[in-house]
Short mmCIF file of C-alpha atoms in Angstrom, two decimals:
data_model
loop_
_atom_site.label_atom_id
_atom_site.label_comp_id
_atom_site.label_asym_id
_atom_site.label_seq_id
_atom_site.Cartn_x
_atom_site.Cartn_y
_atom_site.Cartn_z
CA UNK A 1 10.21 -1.01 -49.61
CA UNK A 2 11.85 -0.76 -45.93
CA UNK A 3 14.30 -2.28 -45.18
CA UNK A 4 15.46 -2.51 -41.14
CA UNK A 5 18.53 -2.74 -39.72
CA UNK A 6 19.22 -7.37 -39.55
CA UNK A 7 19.19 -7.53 -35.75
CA UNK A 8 17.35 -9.66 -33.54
CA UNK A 9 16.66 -8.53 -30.54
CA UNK A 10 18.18 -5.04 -28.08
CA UNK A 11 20.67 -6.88 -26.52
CA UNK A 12 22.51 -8.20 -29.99
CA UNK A 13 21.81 -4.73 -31.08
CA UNK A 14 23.42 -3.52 -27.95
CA UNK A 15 26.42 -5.53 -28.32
CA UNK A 16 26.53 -4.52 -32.35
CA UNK A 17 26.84 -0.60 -31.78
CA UNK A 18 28.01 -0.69 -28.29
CA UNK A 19 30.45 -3.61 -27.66
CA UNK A 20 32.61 -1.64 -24.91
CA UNK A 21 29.61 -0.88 -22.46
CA UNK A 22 29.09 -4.02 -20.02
CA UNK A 23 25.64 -4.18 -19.31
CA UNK A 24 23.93 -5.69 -15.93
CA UNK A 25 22.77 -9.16 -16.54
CA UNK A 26 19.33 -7.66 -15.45
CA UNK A 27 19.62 -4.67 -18.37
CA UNK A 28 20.25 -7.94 -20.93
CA UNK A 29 17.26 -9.62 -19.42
CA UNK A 30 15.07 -6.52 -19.47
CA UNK A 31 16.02 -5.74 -23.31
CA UNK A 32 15.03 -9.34 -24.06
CA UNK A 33 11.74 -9.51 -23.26
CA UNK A 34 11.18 -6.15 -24.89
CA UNK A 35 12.15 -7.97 -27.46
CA UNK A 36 9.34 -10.54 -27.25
CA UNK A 37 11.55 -13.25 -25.47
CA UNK A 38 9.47 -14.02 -22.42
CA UNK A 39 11.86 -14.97 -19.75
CA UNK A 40 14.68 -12.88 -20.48
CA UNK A 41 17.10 -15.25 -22.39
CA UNK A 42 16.79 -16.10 -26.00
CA UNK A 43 16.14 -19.64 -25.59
CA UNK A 44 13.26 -18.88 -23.75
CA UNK A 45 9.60 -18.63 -26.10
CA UNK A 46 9.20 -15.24 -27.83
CA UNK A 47 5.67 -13.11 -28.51
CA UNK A 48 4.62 -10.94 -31.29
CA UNK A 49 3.17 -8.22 -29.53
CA UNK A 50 -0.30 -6.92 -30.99
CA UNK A 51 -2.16 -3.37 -30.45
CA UNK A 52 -5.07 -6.15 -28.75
CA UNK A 53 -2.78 -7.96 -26.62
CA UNK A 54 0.42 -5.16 -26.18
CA UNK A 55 3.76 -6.21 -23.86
CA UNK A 56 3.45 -4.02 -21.03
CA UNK A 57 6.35 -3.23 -19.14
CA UNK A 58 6.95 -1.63 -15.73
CA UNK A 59 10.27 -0.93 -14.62
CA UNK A 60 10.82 -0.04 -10.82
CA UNK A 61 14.60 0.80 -10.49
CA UNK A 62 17.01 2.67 -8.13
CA UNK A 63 18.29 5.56 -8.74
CA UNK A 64 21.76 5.72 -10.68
CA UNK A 65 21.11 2.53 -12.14
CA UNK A 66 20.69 2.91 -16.00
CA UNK A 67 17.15 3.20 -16.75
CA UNK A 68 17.87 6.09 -19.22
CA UNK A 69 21.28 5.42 -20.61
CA UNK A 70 20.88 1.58 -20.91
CA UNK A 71 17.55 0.38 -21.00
CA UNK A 72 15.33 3.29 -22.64
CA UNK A 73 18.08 4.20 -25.34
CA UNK A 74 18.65 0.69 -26.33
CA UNK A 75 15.45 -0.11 -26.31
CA UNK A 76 14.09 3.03 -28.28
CA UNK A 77 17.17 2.05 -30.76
CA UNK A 78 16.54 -0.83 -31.48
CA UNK A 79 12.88 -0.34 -32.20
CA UNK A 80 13.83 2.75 -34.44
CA UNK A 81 16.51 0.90 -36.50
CA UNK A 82 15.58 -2.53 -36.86
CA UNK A 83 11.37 -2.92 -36.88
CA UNK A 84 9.87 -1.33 -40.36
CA UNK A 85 7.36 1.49 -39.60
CA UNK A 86 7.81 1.46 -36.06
CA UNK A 87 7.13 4.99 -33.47
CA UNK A 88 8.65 5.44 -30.25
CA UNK A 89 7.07 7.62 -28.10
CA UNK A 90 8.76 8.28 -25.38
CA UNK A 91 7.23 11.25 -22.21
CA UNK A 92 8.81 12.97 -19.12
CA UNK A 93 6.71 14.80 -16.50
CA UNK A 94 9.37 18.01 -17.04
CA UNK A 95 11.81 19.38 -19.59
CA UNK A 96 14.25 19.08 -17.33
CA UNK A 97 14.21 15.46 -16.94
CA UNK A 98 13.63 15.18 -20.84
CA UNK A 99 15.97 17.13 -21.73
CA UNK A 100 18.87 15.82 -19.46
CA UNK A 101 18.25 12.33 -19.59
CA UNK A 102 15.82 10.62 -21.46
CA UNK A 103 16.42 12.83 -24.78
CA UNK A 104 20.59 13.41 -24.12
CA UNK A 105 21.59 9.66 -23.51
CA UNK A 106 19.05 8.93 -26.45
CA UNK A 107 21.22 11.22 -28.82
CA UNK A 108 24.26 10.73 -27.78
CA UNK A 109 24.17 6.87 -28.76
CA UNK A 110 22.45 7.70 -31.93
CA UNK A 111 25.26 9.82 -32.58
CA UNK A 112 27.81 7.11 -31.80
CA UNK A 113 25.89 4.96 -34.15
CA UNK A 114 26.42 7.66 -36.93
CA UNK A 115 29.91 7.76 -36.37
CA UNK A 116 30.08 3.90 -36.84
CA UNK A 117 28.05 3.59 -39.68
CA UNK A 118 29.31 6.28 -42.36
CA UNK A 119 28.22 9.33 -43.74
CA UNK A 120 27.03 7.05 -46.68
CA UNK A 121 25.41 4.61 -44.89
CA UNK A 122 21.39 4.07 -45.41
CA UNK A 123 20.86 3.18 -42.02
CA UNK A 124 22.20 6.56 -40.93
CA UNK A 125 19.96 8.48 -38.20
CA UNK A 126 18.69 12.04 -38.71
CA UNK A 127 18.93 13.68 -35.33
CA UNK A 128 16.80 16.47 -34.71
CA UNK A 129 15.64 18.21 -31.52
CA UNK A 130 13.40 15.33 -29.83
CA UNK A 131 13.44 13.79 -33.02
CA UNK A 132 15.26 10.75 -34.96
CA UNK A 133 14.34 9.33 -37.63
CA UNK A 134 15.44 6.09 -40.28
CA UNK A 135 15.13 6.49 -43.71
CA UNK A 136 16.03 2.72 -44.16
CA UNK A 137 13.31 1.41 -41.82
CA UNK A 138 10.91 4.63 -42.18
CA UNK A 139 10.23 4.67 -38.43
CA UNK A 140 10.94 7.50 -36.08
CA UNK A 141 11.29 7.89 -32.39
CA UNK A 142 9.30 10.85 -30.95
CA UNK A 143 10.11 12.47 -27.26
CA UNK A 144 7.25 14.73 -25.84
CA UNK A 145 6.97 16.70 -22.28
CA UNK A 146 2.99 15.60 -21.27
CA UNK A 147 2.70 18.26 -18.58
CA UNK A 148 -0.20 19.22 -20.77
CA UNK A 149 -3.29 16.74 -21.22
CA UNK A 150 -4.51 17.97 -24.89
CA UNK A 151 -0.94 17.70 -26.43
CA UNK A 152 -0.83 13.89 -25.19
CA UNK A 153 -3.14 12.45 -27.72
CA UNK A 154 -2.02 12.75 -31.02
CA UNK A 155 0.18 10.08 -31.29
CA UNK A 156 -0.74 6.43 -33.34
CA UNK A 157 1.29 3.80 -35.46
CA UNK A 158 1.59 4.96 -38.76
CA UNK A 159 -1.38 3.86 -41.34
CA UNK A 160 0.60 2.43 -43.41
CA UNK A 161 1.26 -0.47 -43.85
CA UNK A 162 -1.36 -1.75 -41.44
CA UNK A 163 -0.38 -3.69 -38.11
CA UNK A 164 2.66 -1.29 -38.14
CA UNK A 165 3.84 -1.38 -34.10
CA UNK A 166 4.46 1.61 -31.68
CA UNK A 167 5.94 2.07 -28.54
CA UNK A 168 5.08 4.40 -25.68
CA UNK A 169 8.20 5.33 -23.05
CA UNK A 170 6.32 6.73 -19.93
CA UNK A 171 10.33 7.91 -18.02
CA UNK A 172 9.88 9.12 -14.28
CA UNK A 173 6.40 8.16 -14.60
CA UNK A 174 5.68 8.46 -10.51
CA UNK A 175 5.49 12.16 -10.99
CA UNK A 176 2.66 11.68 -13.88
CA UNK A 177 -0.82 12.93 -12.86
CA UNK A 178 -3.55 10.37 -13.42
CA UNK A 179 -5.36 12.89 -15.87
CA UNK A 180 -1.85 12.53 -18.08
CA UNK A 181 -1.60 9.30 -17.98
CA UNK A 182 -5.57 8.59 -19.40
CA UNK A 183 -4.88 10.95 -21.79
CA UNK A 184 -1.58 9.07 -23.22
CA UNK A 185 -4.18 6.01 -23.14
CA UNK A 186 -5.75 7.67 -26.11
CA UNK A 187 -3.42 6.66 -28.15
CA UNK A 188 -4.60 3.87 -29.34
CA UNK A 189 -2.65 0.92 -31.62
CA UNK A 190 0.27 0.99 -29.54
CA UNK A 191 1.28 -3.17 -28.88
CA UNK A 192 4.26 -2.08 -26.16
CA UNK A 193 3.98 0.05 -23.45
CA UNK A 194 7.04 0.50 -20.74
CA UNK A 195 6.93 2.53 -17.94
CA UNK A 196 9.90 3.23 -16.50
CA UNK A 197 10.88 5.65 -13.19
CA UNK A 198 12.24 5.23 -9.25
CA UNK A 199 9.56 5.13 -6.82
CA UNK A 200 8.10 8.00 -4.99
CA UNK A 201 4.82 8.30 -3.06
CA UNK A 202 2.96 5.61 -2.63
CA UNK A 203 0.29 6.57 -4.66
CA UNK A 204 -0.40 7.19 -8.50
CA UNK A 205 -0.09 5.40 -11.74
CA UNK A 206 3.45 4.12 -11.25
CA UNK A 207 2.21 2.98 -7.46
CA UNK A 208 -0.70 0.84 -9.15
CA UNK A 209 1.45 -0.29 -11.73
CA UNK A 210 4.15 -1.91 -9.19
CA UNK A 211 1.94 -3.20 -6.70
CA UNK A 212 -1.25 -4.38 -9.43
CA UNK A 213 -0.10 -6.86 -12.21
CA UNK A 214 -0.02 -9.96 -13.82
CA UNK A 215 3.40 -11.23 -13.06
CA UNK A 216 6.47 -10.14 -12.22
CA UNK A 217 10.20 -10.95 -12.41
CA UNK A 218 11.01 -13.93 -12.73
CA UNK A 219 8.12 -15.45 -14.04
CA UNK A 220 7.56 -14.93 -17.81
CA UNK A 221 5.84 -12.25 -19.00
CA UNK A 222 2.78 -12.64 -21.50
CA UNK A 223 1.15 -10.86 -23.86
CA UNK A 224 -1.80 -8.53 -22.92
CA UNK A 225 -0.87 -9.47 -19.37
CA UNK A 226 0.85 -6.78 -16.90
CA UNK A 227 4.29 -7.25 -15.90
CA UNK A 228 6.70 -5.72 -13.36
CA UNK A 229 10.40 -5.87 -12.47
CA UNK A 230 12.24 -4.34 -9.21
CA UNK A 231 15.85 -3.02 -9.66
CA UNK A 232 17.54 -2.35 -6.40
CA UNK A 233 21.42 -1.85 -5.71
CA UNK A 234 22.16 -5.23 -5.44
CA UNK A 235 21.63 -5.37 -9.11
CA UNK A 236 23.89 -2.73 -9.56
CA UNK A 237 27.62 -3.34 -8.71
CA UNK A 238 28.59 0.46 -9.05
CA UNK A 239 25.60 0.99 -6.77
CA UNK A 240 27.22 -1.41 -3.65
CA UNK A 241 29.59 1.15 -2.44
CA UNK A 242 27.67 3.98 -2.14
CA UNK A 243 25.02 2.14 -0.80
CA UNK A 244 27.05 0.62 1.81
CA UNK A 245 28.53 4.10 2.94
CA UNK A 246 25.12 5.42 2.84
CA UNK A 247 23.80 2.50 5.00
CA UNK A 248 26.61 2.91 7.33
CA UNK A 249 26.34 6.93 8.45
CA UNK A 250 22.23 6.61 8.50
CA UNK A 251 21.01 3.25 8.75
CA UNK A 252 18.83 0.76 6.27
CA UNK A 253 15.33 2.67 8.05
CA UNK A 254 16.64 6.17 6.72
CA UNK A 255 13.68 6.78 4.12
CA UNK A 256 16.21 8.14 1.15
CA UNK A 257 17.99 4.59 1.40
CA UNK A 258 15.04 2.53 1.22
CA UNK A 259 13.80 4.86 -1.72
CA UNK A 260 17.07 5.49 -3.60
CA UNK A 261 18.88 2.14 -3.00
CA UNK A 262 16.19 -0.54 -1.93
CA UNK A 263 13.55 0.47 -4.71
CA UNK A 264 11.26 0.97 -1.74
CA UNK A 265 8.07 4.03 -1.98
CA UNK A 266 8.17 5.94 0.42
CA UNK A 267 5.78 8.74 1.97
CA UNK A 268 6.84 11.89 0.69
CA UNK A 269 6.84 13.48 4.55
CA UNK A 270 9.07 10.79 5.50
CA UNK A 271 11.31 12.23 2.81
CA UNK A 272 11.66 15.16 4.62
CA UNK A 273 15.02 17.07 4.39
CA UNK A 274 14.49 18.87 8.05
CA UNK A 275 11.64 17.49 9.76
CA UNK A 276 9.73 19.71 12.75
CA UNK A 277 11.38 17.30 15.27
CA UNK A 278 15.21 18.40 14.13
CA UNK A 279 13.99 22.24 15.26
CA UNK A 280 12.61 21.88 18.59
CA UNK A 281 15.67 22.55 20.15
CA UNK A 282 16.91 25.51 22.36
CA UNK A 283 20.75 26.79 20.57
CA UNK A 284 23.02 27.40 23.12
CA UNK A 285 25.11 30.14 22.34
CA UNK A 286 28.90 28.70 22.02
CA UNK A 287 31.72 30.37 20.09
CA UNK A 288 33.44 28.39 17.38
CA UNK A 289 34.94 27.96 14.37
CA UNK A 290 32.06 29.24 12.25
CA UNK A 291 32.41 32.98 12.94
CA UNK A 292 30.71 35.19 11.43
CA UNK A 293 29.70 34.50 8.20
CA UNK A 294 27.65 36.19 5.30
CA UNK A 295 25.19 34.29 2.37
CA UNK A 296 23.24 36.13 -0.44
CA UNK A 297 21.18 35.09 -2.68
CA UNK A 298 20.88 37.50 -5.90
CA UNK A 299 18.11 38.96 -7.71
CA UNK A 300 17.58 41.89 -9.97
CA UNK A 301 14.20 43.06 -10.94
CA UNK A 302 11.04 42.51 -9.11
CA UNK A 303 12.57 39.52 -6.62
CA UNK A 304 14.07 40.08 -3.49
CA UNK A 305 17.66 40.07 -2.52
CA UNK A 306 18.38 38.55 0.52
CA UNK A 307 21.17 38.68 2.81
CA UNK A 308 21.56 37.20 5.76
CA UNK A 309 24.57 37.30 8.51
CA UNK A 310 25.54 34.83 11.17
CA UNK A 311 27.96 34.86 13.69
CA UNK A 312 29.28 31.22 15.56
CA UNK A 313 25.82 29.82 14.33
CA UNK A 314 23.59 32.48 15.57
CA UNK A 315 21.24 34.12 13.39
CA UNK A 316 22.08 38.13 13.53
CA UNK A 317 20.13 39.67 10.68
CA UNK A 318 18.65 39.65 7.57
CA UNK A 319 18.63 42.31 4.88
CA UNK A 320 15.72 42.17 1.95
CA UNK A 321 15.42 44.92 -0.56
CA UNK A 322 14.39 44.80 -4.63
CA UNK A 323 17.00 46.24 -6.74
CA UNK A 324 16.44 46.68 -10.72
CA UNK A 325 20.00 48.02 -11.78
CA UNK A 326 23.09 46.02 -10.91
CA UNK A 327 25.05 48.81 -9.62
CA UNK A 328 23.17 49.83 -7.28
CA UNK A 329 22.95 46.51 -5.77
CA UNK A 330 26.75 46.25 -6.13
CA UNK A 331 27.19 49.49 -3.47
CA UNK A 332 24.22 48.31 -1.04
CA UNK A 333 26.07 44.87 -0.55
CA UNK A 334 29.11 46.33 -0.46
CA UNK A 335 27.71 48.65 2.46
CA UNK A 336 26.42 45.80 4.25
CA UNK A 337 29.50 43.93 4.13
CA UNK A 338 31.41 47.18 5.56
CA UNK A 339 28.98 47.63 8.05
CA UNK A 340 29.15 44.19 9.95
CA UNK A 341 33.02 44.42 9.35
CA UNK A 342 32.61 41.10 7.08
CA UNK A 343 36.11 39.52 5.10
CA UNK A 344 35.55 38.85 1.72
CA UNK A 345 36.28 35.34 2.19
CA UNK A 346 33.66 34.76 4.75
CA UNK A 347 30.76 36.07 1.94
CA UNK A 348 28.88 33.06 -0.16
CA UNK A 349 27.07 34.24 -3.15
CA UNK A 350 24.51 32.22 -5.00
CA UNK A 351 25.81 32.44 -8.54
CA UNK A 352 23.36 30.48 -10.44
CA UNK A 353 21.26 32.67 -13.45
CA UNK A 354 21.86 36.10 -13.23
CA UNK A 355 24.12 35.76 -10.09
CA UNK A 356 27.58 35.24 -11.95
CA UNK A 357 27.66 38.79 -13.51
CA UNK A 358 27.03 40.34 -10.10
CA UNK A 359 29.23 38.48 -8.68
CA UNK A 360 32.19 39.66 -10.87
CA UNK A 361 31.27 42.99 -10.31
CA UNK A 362 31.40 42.76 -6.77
CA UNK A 363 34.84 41.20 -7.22
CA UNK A 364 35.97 44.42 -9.40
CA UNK A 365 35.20 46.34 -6.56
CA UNK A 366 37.43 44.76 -4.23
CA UNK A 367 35.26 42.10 -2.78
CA UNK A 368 36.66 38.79 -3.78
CA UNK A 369 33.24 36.54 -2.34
CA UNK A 370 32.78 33.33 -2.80
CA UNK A 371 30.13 32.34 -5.38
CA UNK A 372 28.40 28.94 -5.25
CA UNK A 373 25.85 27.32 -8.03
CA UNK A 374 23.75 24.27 -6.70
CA UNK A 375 24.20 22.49 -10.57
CA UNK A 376 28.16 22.13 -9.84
CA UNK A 377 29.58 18.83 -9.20
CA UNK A 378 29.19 17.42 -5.82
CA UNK A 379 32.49 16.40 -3.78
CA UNK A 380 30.14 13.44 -2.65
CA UNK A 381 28.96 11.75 -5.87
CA UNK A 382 26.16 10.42 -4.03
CA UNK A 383 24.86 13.17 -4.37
CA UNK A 384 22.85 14.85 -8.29
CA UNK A 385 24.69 18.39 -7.49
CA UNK A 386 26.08 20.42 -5.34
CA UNK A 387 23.03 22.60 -4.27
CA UNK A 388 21.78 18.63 -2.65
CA UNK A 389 24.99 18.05 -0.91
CA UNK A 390 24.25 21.80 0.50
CA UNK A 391 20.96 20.55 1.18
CA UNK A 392 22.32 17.80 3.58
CA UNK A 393 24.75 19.24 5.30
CA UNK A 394 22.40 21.22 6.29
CA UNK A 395 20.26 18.54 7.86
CA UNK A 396 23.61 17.66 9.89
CA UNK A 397 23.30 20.97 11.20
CA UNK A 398 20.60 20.46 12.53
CA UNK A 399 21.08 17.17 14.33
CA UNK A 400 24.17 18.12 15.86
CA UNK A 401 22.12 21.24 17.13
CA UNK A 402 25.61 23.55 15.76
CA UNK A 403 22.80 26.38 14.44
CA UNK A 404 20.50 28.70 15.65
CA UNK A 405 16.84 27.19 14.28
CA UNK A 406 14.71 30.32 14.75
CA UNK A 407 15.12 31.61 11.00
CA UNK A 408 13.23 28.56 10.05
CA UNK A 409 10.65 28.17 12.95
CA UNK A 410 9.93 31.88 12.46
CA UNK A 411 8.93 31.51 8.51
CA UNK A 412 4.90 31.16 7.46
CA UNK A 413 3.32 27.65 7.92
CA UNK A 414 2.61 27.26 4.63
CA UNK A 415 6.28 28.37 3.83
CA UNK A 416 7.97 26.01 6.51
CA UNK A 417 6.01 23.15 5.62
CA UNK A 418 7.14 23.48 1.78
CA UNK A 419 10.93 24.22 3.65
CA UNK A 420 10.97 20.97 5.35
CA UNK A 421 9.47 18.95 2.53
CA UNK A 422 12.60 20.39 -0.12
CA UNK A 423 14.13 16.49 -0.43
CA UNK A 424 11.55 14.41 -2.11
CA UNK A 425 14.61 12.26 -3.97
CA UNK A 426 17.93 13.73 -3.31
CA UNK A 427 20.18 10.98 -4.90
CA UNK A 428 20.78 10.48 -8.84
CA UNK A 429 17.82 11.26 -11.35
CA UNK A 430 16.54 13.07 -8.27
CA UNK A 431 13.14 15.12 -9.31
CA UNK A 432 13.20 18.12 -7.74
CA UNK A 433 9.94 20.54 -8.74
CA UNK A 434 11.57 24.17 -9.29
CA UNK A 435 8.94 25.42 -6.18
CA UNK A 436 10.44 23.66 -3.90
CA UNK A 437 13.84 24.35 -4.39
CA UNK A 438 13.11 28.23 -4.94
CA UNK A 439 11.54 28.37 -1.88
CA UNK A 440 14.34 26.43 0.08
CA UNK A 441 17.14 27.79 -1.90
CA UNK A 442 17.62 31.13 -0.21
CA UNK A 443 18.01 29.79 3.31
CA UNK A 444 19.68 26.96 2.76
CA UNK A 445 22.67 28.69 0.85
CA UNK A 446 22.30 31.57 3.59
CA UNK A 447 22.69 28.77 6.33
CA UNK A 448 25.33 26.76 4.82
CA UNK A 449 27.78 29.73 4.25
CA UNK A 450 29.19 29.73 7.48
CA UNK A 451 30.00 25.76 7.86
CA UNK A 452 31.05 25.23 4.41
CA UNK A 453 33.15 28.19 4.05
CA UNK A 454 34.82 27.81 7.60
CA UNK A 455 35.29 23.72 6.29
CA UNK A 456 36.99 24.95 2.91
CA UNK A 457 39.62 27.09 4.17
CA UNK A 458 40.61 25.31 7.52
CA UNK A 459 40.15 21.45 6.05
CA UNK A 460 40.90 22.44 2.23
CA UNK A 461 41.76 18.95 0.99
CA UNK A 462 41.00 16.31 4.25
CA UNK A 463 37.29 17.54 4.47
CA UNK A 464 36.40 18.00 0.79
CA UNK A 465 33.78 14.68 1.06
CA UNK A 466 31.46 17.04 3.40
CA UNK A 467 32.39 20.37 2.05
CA UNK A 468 29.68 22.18 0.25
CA UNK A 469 30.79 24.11 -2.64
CA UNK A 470 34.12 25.60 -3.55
CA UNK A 471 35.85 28.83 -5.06
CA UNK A 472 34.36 29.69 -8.32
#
């Protein structure tokens, strides 16, 4: 009655559908032995994997290098297209990361693979919202968020016909409570399980699951038996150069290299975007090129706005008031811009959610300010966005002791201490909780105004690698 998709293993699938995308000899290893062929080559022995003794994977990668594009789709794919009756159940900690990576590469090759095969085809995917399924084969891929433990435990191999196989996708799993994780055990008859993510903390399920199995790369895996592979940049050609750069300016100790590029876990403290030490410093009062400078970040409604003005580096003041109707808050900025005798130019705007309207209001009055949004494209593709380049310059700063630190060493412990703990991953697929960056976001776009703004107009095109955000 089904009939799947003649293809014998990811990586022939891969080269089927996909023929222009050259994949890492590591992504062609790690696609064969989730296709039962133990040591990653197809002349090596190949296992059946059964619901008693499941192929359990654990993949502990750098950042940027193709977990979710290469290895999850392709795997989830294949699985979907060419195995009869088969689930994949793939998870993410957050919609954001589900949404953005696991679920978009996911569609956009299953799109590509509609595209090749016809709209006649029988093989041809139906693409729904966290859903695809095969008609031909009758099996599905599924993609869930488990930030909740009772919606994590629905989810078997279809009854019929029996023995029928499933797959469970655990992406980003270092940010996966334990509680989540034994609830996703509940679904039983699964014979693969892959866990897949860049390391964090040392602690956790992902922790356990790197440092506590069976074997490990390159010895063969076995069925029932746990098994773990380490992806670093040296596995990643596109990975070498930014690496090396990286390297160079901060050293192999820095703790985002050894987490981003090496593989490595790292404390989250060590992480640290501005650590206690950076503040404990005395600013000494010098004029230069920063001016004085404006940043505001937006709100309408029951939030605050916040503006804050600085002059060569110096903290000066800071305005907070609540604001429900967008004209008014138009004419109070406007005032405060008059009032410290600011230039357009030299006002940065946070112009991410409701920010963008404002912003062209302001701009109809006469005020041409500069808005920034921390999801644009960095100059320094190093970087996830712009609002992390921000982040870092920042953190320069700081070091070379350019700004006045009392804003920060004035805020609420508890407040500080979430401040100085904003860059838990701050590379590609960096997971950043939405806390954390709300509560750094308004000081770090107040802060930056003056150095990036002063950066884009004198150094326009020679300093764009360092510059934080541009023009909208």
């Amino acid at each position: 009655m089904w009939k799947p998709f003649d293809c014998d293993n990811a990586a022939e699938f891969a080269m089927t559908f996909f023929p222009e995308w050259e994949l890492y000899r590591w992504q062609i290893e790690t696609l064969l032995q989730l296709s039962g062929y133990t040591q990653g080559t197809v002349d090596s022995p190949r296992i059946e994997p059964t619901s008693d003794a499941p192929l359990r994977f654990t993949l502990q990668a750098a950042n940027g290098s193709g977990k979710d594009a290469f290895v999850i789709t392709l795997a989830a794919l294949y699985c979907l297209m060419c195995k009869a009756r088969f689930r994949v159940i793939a998870t993410s900690s957050s919609y954001n990361q589900l949404d953005n990576q696991t679920w978009k590469y996911i569609k956009l090759a299953a799109d590509r693979i509609n595209e090749q095969l016809g709209p006649d085809s029988e093989y041809r995917l139906r693409v729904t919202k966290f859903l695809i399924t095969c008609k031909a084969s009758g099996s599905e891929i599924i993609l869930f968020r488990s930030d909740e433990e009772g919606k994590t435990e629905g989810f078997h191999p279809f009854p019929d016909p029996p023995g029928a196989g499933m797959m469970l996708i655990l992406n980003e799993c270092k940010s996966l409570e334990d509680k989540i994780v034994m609830a996703i055990r509940r679904c039983h008859g699964y014979n693969y399980w892959l866990n897949v993510s860049s390391p964090g903390d040392p602690s956790g399920f992902f922790h356990r699951s790197c440092t506590a199995f069976d074997a490990s790369w390159p010895a063969p895996l076995a069925a029932g038996k746990y098994y773990h592979r380490k992806i670093t940049w040296r596995d990643c050609p596109h990975l070498a150069m930014p690496a090396k750069e990286f390297r160079e300016k901060e050293g192999e100790a820095h703790p985002i290299y050894r987490s981003s590029f090496e593989a490595e876990f790292v404390e989250t403290h060590s992480l640290a975007l501005v650590s206690q030490e950076m503040l404990n410093y005395t600013y000494a009062f010098t004029p230069n090129i920063f001016g004085l400078r404006a940043g505001v970040d937006l709100s309408l409604g029951g939030d605050k706005t916040v503006m804050s003005v600085w002059r060569h580096g110096q903290f000066l003041a800071e305005h907070k008031f609540v604001e429900r109707d967008s004209i008014f808050l138009r004419g109070r900025l406007i005032n405060l811009f008059e009032q410290y005798q600011l230039k357009a130019h030299d006002i940065v705007v946070d112009a991410g959610g409701l920010g963008d309207p404002i912003i062209q209001e302001i701009r109809a009055a006469g005020w041409n300010v500069c808005g920034v949004k921390n999801n644009q494209k960095p100059f320094n593709k190093i970087y996830s966005d712009r609002g992390t380049e921000m982040a870092f310059n920042l953190r320069k700063l700081f070091i070379d002791k350019l700004v006045d630190p009392t804003p920060i060493t004035r805020l609420a412990p508890d407040l500080r201490r979430h401040l100085l703990r904003l860059a838990r991953v701050h590379l590609k697929e960096r997971h950043r909780t939405d806390a954390e960056f709300t509560a750094a976001k308004p000081f770090a776009i107040r802060l930056l105004s003056g150095r990036e703004r002063s950066n884009f107009r004198r150094q326009r095109r020679v300093d764009q690698q360092v510059v934080g955000f541009e023009p909208m």
